[in-house]
Amino acid sequence: MTSIGGAEMVDWNLAVATATRLVRPGPDVTREEARAVVAELRRHAKASEEHVRAYTRMIPEGHEPQDTPVLVVDRAGWVKANVAGFRELLKPLLDKMQERRSGGTGGAMLGVVGGKVTGVELGMLLSFLASRVLGQYETFAPATRELPAGDPSGAVGNGGGRLLLVAPNIVHVERELDVDPHDFRLWVCLHEETHRTQFTGVPWLRDHLEGEIQSFLGETDVDPMTVLERLREAAQSLAGARPEGEQEESGRSIVELVQTPAQREILARLTAVMSLLEGHADFVMDGVGPDVVPSVGEIREKFQQRRARGASRLDLALRKLLGLDAKLRQYRDGERFVRSVVEEVGMEGFNRVWTSPNTLPTKAEIAKPADWVARVHRKAES
């Protein structure tokens, strides 16, 4: 339990318990089938290392980056891992909210609401997300006995993360799409392994991204009750408690609360980096795919249709509120950036993006890849 100033801002244990209780059950599989899925995902994750490294050429020969574990988890395991990460990353924001809590109407109201209500609402949101994530490279979460992580102080690469593969969600989607399960599992592993290669192969990337996030949170100047109100909107949408018309009108994402000039600048940089990372992973999974995933064309077509189609109006409302619609754009825009750059300057030329924070693309350059090529390559050649 996290306590700040003697009062719980978020009851993290209750968030885990709520999400675990409310999350949808996974697909029906026998014990033997479940064991086979777990074993195959681990094999595919290991095989993906070689495929991704050979294709991206991000890690020089003879160099071995800091190892990070691959964990095949269920939906409850995903919830626990993400709550641990949230506790780490949100501490500066919670500290700032606690300062504002000491006086004013918002602070008094927050005391009434309490960390337990906030924990329940956060748990409701996590239960929604836990059935949708196929895999995730966790960059900042601390290691626990149940969920080990790499050592961030490793001599080669920054490690410090862990790769999560959410087995029931992978099985659910492969059945929904009616695709070859073995091909689909490898295809997912290629995407997630690319993220692991990005962070273990680029020594400065983890610290840079963490610094940007902490700067972003440190600049937050939002009344605590406003944050809770937006969190409650999302939780009520999930529970079906909002009137239908109101659900559509409240299309503001939680991220859009942070609108100071400094935050807008940081958010633009973060958006560009996340677009790069997600787009690069999509580009690699499709680039490697034809050689090792025979049905990659069918998988990609059906998966893209699933992304575009979304689900119910409730699902679409939650996507907007949580900023997930922006994440979908990141996949599309980032993949287009990577593809355009590789076509123009080749993989080695693209890999200059990993040289330093100064060679990362800006948000404008994600939209206009030729501008990044002109800035980075002309400067290097002059």
CSV table of C-alpha atoms in Angstrom, one decimal:
chain,number,residue,atom,x,y,z
A,1,MET,CA,0.0,0.0,0.0
A,2,THR,CA,1.3,3.5,-0.9
A,3,SER,CA,0.8,6.1,1.8
A,4,ILE,CA,1.7,9.8,1.2
A,5,GLY,CA,1.6,12.2,4.1
A,6,GLY,CA,-0.3,9.6,6.2
A,7,ALA,CA,-3.2,9.3,3.7
A,8,GLU,CA,-3.5,6.9,0.8
A,9,MET,CA,-3.9,8.7,-2.5
A,10,VAL,CA,-4.4,5.4,-4.4
A,11,ASP,CA,-5.1,2.0,-2.8
A,12,TRP,CA,-2.9,0.0,-5.1
A,13,ASN,CA,-3.8,-3.3,-3.5
A,14,LEU,CA,-7.5,-2.7,-4.0
A,15,ALA,CA,-6.8,-1.7,-7.6
A,16,VAL,CA,-5.2,-5.1,-8.2
A,17,ALA,CA,-8.0,-7.0,-6.3
A,18,THR,CA,-10.7,-5.1,-8.2
A,19,ALA,CA,-9.2,-5.7,-11.6
A,20,THR,CA,-8.6,-9.4,-10.9
A,21,ARG,CA,-12.2,-9.8,-9.8
A,22,LEU,CA,-13.7,-8.0,-12.7
A,23,VAL,CA,-11.5,-9.1,-15.6
A,24,ARG,CA,-13.2,-11.3,-18.1
A,25,PRO,CA,-12.4,-15.0,-18.1
A,26,GLY,CA,-10.0,-16.2,-20.8
A,27,PRO,CA,-10.8,-18.6,-23.6
A,28,ASP,CA,-11.7,-22.2,-22.7
A,29,VAL,CA,-8.5,-24.3,-22.9
A,30,THR,CA,-7.6,-27.5,-21.2
A,31,ARG,CA,-4.6,-27.7,-18.8
A,32,GLU,CA,-2.6,-29.5,-21.4
A,33,GLU,CA,-3.5,-26.9,-24.1
A,34,ALA,CA,-2.5,-24.0,-21.7
A,35,ARG,CA,0.9,-25.6,-21.0
A,36,ALA,CA,1.5,-26.1,-24.8
A,37,VAL,CA,0.6,-22.4,-25.5
A,38,VAL,CA,3.0,-21.2,-22.8
A,39,ALA,CA,5.8,-23.5,-24.0
A,40,GLU,CA,5.3,-22.4,-27.6
A,41,LEU,CA,5.3,-18.7,-26.7
A,42,ARG,CA,8.6,-19.1,-24.8
A,43,ARG,CA,10.1,-20.9,-27.8
A,44,HIS,CA,8.9,-18.2,-30.2
A,45,ALA,CA,10.2,-15.4,-28.0
A,46,LYS,CA,13.6,-17.0,-28.0
A,47,ALA,CA,13.6,-17.5,-31.8
A,48,SER,CA,12.4,-14.0,-32.3
A,49,GLU,CA,15.7,-12.6,-30.7
A,50,GLU,CA,17.8,-13.9,-33.6
A,51,HIS,CA,15.2,-12.9,-36.3
A,52,VAL,CA,14.9,-9.4,-35.0
A,53,ARG,CA,18.6,-8.8,-34.5
A,54,ALA,CA,19.4,-10.1,-37.9
A,55,TYR,CA,16.8,-7.9,-39.6
A,56,THR,CA,17.3,-4.6,-37.6
A,57,ARG,CA,21.1,-4.8,-37.3
A,58,MET,CA,20.7,-2.7,-34.2
A,59,ILE,CA,23.1,-4.8,-32.1
A,60,PRO,CA,26.7,-5.1,-33.4
A,61,GLU,CA,28.2,-8.5,-33.7
A,62,GLY,CA,30.1,-9.6,-30.6
A,63,HIS,CA,27.9,-7.4,-28.4
A,64,GLU,CA,25.4,-9.0,-26.0
A,65,PRO,CA,23.0,-6.6,-24.4
A,66,GLN,CA,21.8,-6.9,-20.9
A,67,ASP,CA,19.4,-9.8,-20.6
A,68,THR,CA,15.8,-9.3,-19.6
A,69,PRO,CA,13.3,-12.0,-18.8
A,70,VAL,CA,10.4,-13.2,-20.9
A,71,LEU,CA,7.3,-13.8,-18.8
A,72,VAL,CA,4.2,-15.6,-20.1
A,73,VAL,CA,1.4,-14.3,-17.9
A,74,ASP,CA,-2.4,-14.5,-17.5
A,75,ARG,CA,-4.6,-11.4,-17.2
A,76,ALA,CA,-4.2,-11.1,-13.5
A,77,GLY,CA,-0.4,-11.3,-13.9
A,78,TRP,CA,-0.6,-8.4,-16.4
A,79,VAL,CA,-2.6,-6.4,-13.9
A,80,LYS,CA,0.0,-6.9,-11.1
A,81,ALA,CA,2.9,-6.0,-13.4
A,82,ASN,CA,1.2,-2.8,-14.6
A,83,VAL,CA,0.2,-1.6,-11.1
A,84,ALA,CA,3.8,-2.0,-10.0
A,85,GLY,CA,4.9,0.1,-13.0
A,86,PHE,CA,2.2,2.8,-12.3
A,87,ARG,CA,3.4,3.1,-8.7
A,88,GLU,CA,6.9,3.9,-9.8
A,89,LEU,CA,6.0,6.3,-12.6
A,90,LEU,CA,3.2,8.2,-10.8
A,91,LYS,CA,4.9,8.9,-7.5
A,92,PRO,CA,6.0,12.4,-8.6
A,93,LEU,CA,2.4,13.2,-9.7
A,94,LEU,CA,0.9,11.8,-6.5
A,95,ASP,CA,3.4,13.8,-4.4
A,96,LYS,CA,2.3,17.0,-6.2
A,97,MET,CA,-1.4,16.1,-5.8
A,98,GLN,CA,-0.7,15.6,-2.1
A,99,GLU,CA,0.7,19.1,-1.8
A,100,ARG,CA,-2.4,20.5,-3.3
A,101,ARG,CA,-4.6,18.4,-1.1
A,102,SER,CA,-3.4,20.2,2.0
A,103,GLY,CA,-5.7,23.2,1.3
A,104,GLY,CA,-8.6,24.2,-0.8
A,105,THR,CA,-11.9,22.6,-1.8
A,106,GLY,CA,-10.3,20.1,-4.1
A,107,GLY,CA,-8.0,18.8,-1.4
A,108,ALA,CA,-10.9,18.4,1.1
A,109,MET,CA,-13.0,16.6,-1.5
A,110,LEU,CA,-10.1,14.3,-2.3
A,111,GLY,CA,-9.9,13.4,1.3
A,112,VAL,CA,-13.5,12.4,1.2
A,113,VAL,CA,-13.2,10.4,-1.9
A,114,GLY,CA,-10.1,8.6,-0.5
A,115,GLY,CA,-7.7,6.2,-2.0
A,116,LYS,CA,-10.1,3.2,-1.9
A,117,VAL,CA,-12.6,4.7,-4.3
A,118,THR,CA,-9.7,5.7,-6.6
A,119,GLY,CA,-8.3,2.2,-6.3
A,120,VAL,CA,-11.6,0.6,-7.3
A,121,GLU,CA,-11.9,2.9,-10.3
A,122,LEU,CA,-8.3,2.2,-11.4
A,123,GLY,CA,-9.0,-1.5,-11.0
A,124,MET,CA,-12.1,-1.2,-13.3
A,125,LEU,CA,-10.0,0.4,-16.0
A,126,LEU,CA,-7.2,-2.2,-15.7
A,127,SER,CA,-9.8,-5.0,-15.9
A,128,PHE,CA,-10.9,-3.5,-19.3
A,129,LEU,CA,-7.3,-3.3,-20.6
A,130,ALA,CA,-6.2,-6.6,-19.3
A,131,SER,CA,-8.3,-8.6,-21.8
A,132,ARG,CA,-6.9,-6.6,-24.8
A,133,VAL,CA,-3.1,-6.5,-24.5
A,134,LEU,CA,-1.3,-9.2,-26.4
A,135,GLY,CA,2.2,-8.4,-25.2
A,136,GLN,CA,4.1,-5.6,-23.6
A,137,TYR,CA,7.7,-4.7,-22.9
A,138,GLU,CA,7.8,-3.2,-19.5
A,139,THR,CA,10.6,-0.7,-19.3
A,140,PHE,CA,10.3,0.8,-15.8
A,141,ALA,CA,8.5,-1.7,-13.5
A,142,PRO,CA,10.5,-2.9,-10.5
A,143,ALA,CA,11.4,-6.6,-10.0
A,144,THR,CA,9.4,-8.7,-7.6
A,145,ARG,CA,9.6,-12.3,-6.6
A,146,GLU,CA,6.7,-13.1,-8.8
A,147,LEU,CA,7.7,-10.8,-11.7
A,148,PRO,CA,11.5,-10.6,-12.2
A,149,ALA,CA,13.1,-7.9,-14.3
A,150,GLY,CA,16.4,-7.1,-15.8
A,151,ASP,CA,19.1,-5.2,-14.0
A,152,PRO,CA,19.0,-1.5,-15.1
A,153,SER,CA,22.6,-1.0,-14.1
A,154,GLY,CA,23.9,-3.6,-16.6
A,155,ALA,CA,27.2,-2.8,-18.2
A,156,VAL,CA,25.9,-3.4,-21.7
A,157,GLY,CA,22.6,-1.8,-22.5
A,158,ASN,CA,20.2,-0.6,-19.9
A,159,GLY,CA,18.0,-3.6,-19.5
A,160,GLY,CA,15.9,-3.0,-16.5
A,161,GLY,CA,12.7,-4.4,-18.1
A,162,ARG,CA,10.8,-7.5,-18.8
A,163,LEU,CA,8.8,-8.8,-21.7
A,164,LEU,CA,5.2,-9.9,-21.0
A,165,LEU,CA,3.2,-12.2,-23.3
A,166,VAL,CA,-0.4,-12.4,-22.2
A,167,ALA,CA,-1.3,-16.0,-23.2
A,168,PRO,CA,-5.1,-15.9,-22.9
A,169,ASN,CA,-5.4,-12.8,-25.0
A,170,ILE,CA,-3.2,-14.2,-27.7
A,171,VAL,CA,-5.3,-17.3,-27.9
A,172,HIS,CA,-8.5,-15.3,-27.9
A,173,VAL,CA,-7.4,-13.1,-30.8
A,174,GLU,CA,-6.0,-16.0,-32.9
A,175,ARG,CA,-9.4,-17.7,-32.6
A,176,GLU,CA,-11.3,-14.6,-33.3
A,177,LEU,CA,-9.3,-13.9,-36.5
A,178,ASP,CA,-9.4,-17.6,-37.4
A,179,VAL,CA,-5.7,-17.6,-38.3
A,180,ASP,CA,-3.0,-20.2,-37.9
A,181,PRO,CA,-2.2,-20.2,-34.2
A,182,HIS,CA,1.4,-21.1,-34.5
A,183,ASP,CA,2.1,-18.3,-37.0
A,184,PHE,CA,0.1,-15.8,-35.1
A,185,ARG,CA,2.0,-16.5,-31.8
A,186,LEU,CA,5.4,-16.0,-33.6
A,187,TRP,CA,4.1,-12.9,-35.3
A,188,VAL,CA,3.2,-11.3,-31.9
A,189,CYS,CA,6.5,-12.3,-30.4
A,190,LEU,CA,8.4,-10.6,-33.3
A,191,HIS,CA,6.6,-7.3,-32.4
A,192,GLU,CA,7.3,-7.5,-28.7
A,193,GLU,CA,10.9,-8.7,-29.2
A,194,THR,CA,11.5,-5.7,-31.3
A,195,HIS,CA,10.6,-3.5,-28.3
A,196,ARG,CA,13.0,-5.5,-26.1
A,197,THR,CA,15.7,-5.0,-28.7
A,198,GLN,CA,15.1,-1.3,-28.8
A,199,PHE,CA,15.6,-0.8,-25.1
A,200,THR,CA,18.4,-3.4,-24.6
A,201,GLY,CA,20.3,-2.4,-27.7
A,202,VAL,CA,20.1,1.4,-27.2
A,203,PRO,CA,21.8,2.2,-23.9
A,204,TRP,CA,20.4,5.7,-23.4
A,205,LEU,CA,16.8,5.1,-24.5
A,206,ARG,CA,15.4,3.9,-21.2
A,207,ASP,CA,16.8,6.8,-19.2
A,208,HIS,CA,15.8,9.3,-21.8
A,209,LEU,CA,12.2,8.1,-21.9
A,210,GLU,CA,12.0,8.0,-18.1
A,211,GLY,CA,13.4,11.5,-17.9
A,212,GLU,CA,10.8,12.8,-20.4
A,213,ILE,CA,7.9,11.1,-18.5
A,214,GLN,CA,9.1,12.4,-15.1
A,215,SER,CA,9.4,15.9,-16.6
A,216,PHE,CA,5.9,15.6,-18.0
A,217,LEU,CA,4.5,14.5,-14.6
A,218,GLY,CA,6.5,17.1,-12.7
A,219,GLU,CA,4.9,19.9,-14.8
A,220,THR,CA,1.4,18.7,-14.1
A,221,ASP,CA,-0.7,21.5,-12.7
A,222,VAL,CA,-4.1,19.9,-12.4
A,223,ASP,CA,-6.5,20.0,-9.5
A,224,PRO,CA,-6.7,16.6,-8.0
A,225,MET,CA,-10.5,16.5,-8.3
A,226,THR,CA,-10.2,17.1,-12.0
A,227,VAL,CA,-8.0,14.0,-12.4
A,228,LEU,CA,-10.4,11.9,-10.3
A,229,GLU,CA,-13.4,13.2,-12.3
A,230,ARG,CA,-11.8,12.1,-15.6
A,231,LEU,CA,-10.9,8.7,-14.0
A,232,ARG,CA,-14.4,8.4,-12.8
A,233,GLU,CA,-15.8,9.2,-16.3
A,234,ALA,CA,-13.8,6.3,-17.7
A,235,ALA,CA,-14.9,3.9,-14.9
A,236,GLN,CA,-18.5,4.9,-15.3
A,237,SER,CA,-18.4,4.4,-19.0
A,238,LEU,CA,-17.0,0.9,-18.4
A,239,ALA,CA,-19.8,0.1,-16.0
A,240,GLY,CA,-22.4,1.5,-18.4
A,241,ALA,CA,-23.4,4.1,-15.8
A,242,ARG,CA,-23.3,7.1,-18.1
A,243,PRO,CA,-26.2,8.3,-20.2
A,244,GLU,CA,-25.6,7.4,-23.8
A,245,GLY,CA,-25.5,11.0,-25.1
A,246,GLU,CA,-23.2,12.1,-22.3
A,247,GLN,CA,-20.9,9.2,-23.1
A,248,GLU,CA,-20.3,10.6,-26.6
A,249,GLU,CA,-19.9,14.2,-25.5
A,250,SER,CA,-17.2,13.5,-22.9
A,251,GLY,CA,-14.7,12.5,-25.5
A,252,ARG,CA,-11.7,14.1,-23.7
A,253,SER,CA,-8.9,11.8,-22.9
A,254,ILE,CA,-7.1,11.7,-19.6
A,255,VAL,CA,-3.9,12.8,-21.3
A,256,GLU,CA,-5.6,16.0,-22.6
A,257,LEU,CA,-5.9,17.3,-19.1
A,258,VAL,CA,-2.2,18.2,-19.1
A,259,GLN,CA,-2.1,21.4,-21.2
A,260,THR,CA,0.6,23.6,-19.8
A,261,PRO,CA,3.0,24.9,-22.5
A,262,ALA,CA,5.9,22.9,-21.1
A,263,GLN,CA,3.8,19.8,-21.1
A,264,ARG,CA,2.6,20.3,-24.6
A,265,GLU,CA,6.3,20.3,-25.7
A,266,ILE,CA,7.1,17.2,-23.8
A,267,LEU,CA,4.0,15.4,-25.0
A,268,ALA,CA,4.9,16.2,-28.6
A,269,ARG,CA,8.4,14.6,-28.0
A,270,LEU,CA,6.9,11.6,-26.2
A,271,THR,CA,4.3,11.1,-29.0
A,272,ALA,CA,7.1,11.1,-31.6
A,273,VAL,CA,9.2,8.6,-29.7
A,274,MET,CA,6.3,6.3,-29.1
A,275,SER,CA,5.3,6.5,-32.7
A,276,LEU,CA,8.8,5.6,-33.7
A,277,LEU,CA,8.9,2.6,-31.3
A,278,GLU,CA,5.5,1.2,-32.2
A,279,GLY,CA,5.9,1.8,-35.9
A,280,HIS,CA,9.4,0.2,-35.9
A,281,ALA,CA,8.0,-2.9,-34.2
A,282,ASP,CA,5.2,-3.2,-36.8
A,283,PHE,CA,7.7,-2.7,-39.6
A,284,VAL,CA,10.0,-5.4,-38.3
A,285,MET,CA,7.3,-7.9,-37.6
A,286,ASP,CA,6.1,-7.6,-41.2
A,287,GLY,CA,9.6,-7.5,-42.6
A,288,VAL,CA,10.7,-10.6,-40.9
A,289,GLY,CA,7.3,-12.3,-41.3
A,290,PRO,CA,7.5,-13.6,-44.9
A,291,ASP,CA,10.6,-15.7,-44.1
A,292,VAL,CA,9.3,-17.3,-40.9
A,293,VAL,CA,5.5,-16.7,-40.8
A,294,PRO,CA,4.0,-18.3,-43.9
A,295,SER,CA,0.5,-16.8,-43.4
A,296,VAL,CA,1.8,-13.3,-42.4
A,297,GLY,CA,-0.2,-11.6,-45.2
A,298,GLU,CA,-3.5,-13.1,-44.0
A,299,ILE,CA,-2.7,-12.3,-40.4
A,300,ARG,CA,-1.8,-8.7,-41.1
A,301,GLU,CA,-4.9,-8.1,-43.2
A,302,LYS,CA,-7.3,-9.5,-40.6
A,303,PHE,CA,-5.5,-7.8,-37.7
A,304,GLN,CA,-5.6,-4.4,-39.4
A,305,GLN,CA,-9.4,-4.9,-40.0
A,306,ARG,CA,-9.8,-5.7,-36.3
A,307,ARG,CA,-7.9,-2.6,-35.3
A,308,ALA,CA,-9.9,-0.4,-37.6
A,309,ARG,CA,-13.2,-2.0,-36.7
A,310,GLY,CA,-12.8,-1.6,-32.9
A,311,ALA,CA,-15.7,-3.0,-31.0
A,312,SER,CA,-18.8,-1.4,-29.4
A,313,ARG,CA,-19.6,2.2,-29.0
A,314,LEU,CA,-18.6,1.7,-25.3
A,315,ASP,CA,-15.2,0.4,-26.4
A,316,LEU,CA,-14.7,3.4,-28.7
A,317,ALA,CA,-15.7,5.8,-26.0
A,318,LEU,CA,-13.1,4.3,-23.6
A,319,ARG,CA,-10.5,4.3,-26.3
A,320,LYS,CA,-10.9,8.0,-26.6
A,321,LEU,CA,-11.1,8.7,-22.9
A,322,LEU,CA,-7.9,6.6,-22.2
A,323,GLY,CA,-6.0,8.0,-25.2
A,324,LEU,CA,-6.0,4.6,-26.9
A,325,ASP,CA,-7.1,6.0,-30.2
A,326,ALA,CA,-3.9,8.0,-30.2
A,327,LYS,CA,-1.9,4.8,-29.7
A,328,LEU,CA,-3.5,3.3,-32.8
A,329,ARG,CA,-2.4,6.4,-34.8
A,330,GLN,CA,1.1,5.8,-33.5
A,331,TYR,CA,1.3,2.4,-35.0
A,332,ARG,CA,0.1,3.7,-38.4
A,333,ASP,CA,2.2,7.0,-38.5
A,334,GLY,CA,5.3,5.4,-37.0
A,335,GLU,CA,5.3,2.5,-39.4
A,336,ARG,CA,4.9,4.9,-42.4
A,337,PHE,CA,7.9,6.9,-41.1
A,338,VAL,CA,10.1,3.9,-40.7
A,339,ARG,CA,9.2,2.4,-44.1
A,340,SER,CA,9.8,5.7,-45.9
A,341,VAL,CA,13.2,6.2,-44.2
A,342,VAL,CA,14.4,2.7,-44.9
A,343,GLU,CA,13.3,3.0,-48.5
A,344,GLU,CA,15.3,6.2,-48.9
A,345,VAL,CA,18.5,5.5,-46.9
A,346,GLY,CA,18.4,1.8,-46.1
A,347,MET,CA,18.4,0.0,-42.7
A,348,GLU,CA,21.8,1.3,-41.7
A,349,GLY,CA,20.7,4.9,-42.6
A,350,PHE,CA,17.6,4.5,-40.5
A,351,ASN,CA,19.5,3.1,-37.6
A,352,ARG,CA,21.1,6.6,-37.1
A,353,VAL,CA,17.8,7.3,-35.3
A,354,TRP,CA,19.3,5.4,-32.3
A,355,THR,CA,22.5,7.5,-32.1
A,356,SER,CA,21.3,10.0,-29.4
A,357,PRO,CA,18.2,11.8,-28.3
A,358,ASN,CA,19.1,14.5,-30.8
A,359,THR,CA,18.6,12.1,-33.7
A,360,LEU,CA,15.1,11.0,-32.6
A,361,PRO,CA,12.4,12.3,-35.0
A,362,THR,CA,10.2,15.2,-34.0
A,363,LYS,CA,6.4,14.9,-34.2
A,364,ALA,CA,6.5,16.9,-37.4
A,365,GLU,CA,9.2,14.7,-38.8
A,366,ILE,CA,7.1,11.6,-38.1
A,367,ALA,CA,4.6,13.1,-40.5
A,368,LYS,CA,7.3,14.2,-43.0
A,369,PRO,CA,10.1,11.5,-43.0
A,370,ALA,CA,12.1,13.4,-45.7
A,371,ASP,CA,12.6,16.2,-43.2
A,372,TRP,CA,14.3,13.8,-40.7
A,373,VAL,CA,16.5,12.4,-43.5
A,374,ALA,CA,17.5,15.9,-44.5
A,375,ARG,CA,18.3,17.0,-41.0
A,376,VAL,CA,20.2,13.9,-39.7
A,377,HIS,CA,21.9,12.7,-42.9
A,378,ARG,CA,22.9,16.1,-44.4
A,379,LYS,CA,24.2,17.2,-41.0
A,380,ALA,CA,26.2,14.0,-40.7
A,381,GLU,CA,27.6,14.3,-44.2
A,382,SER,CA,28.5,18.0,-44.1
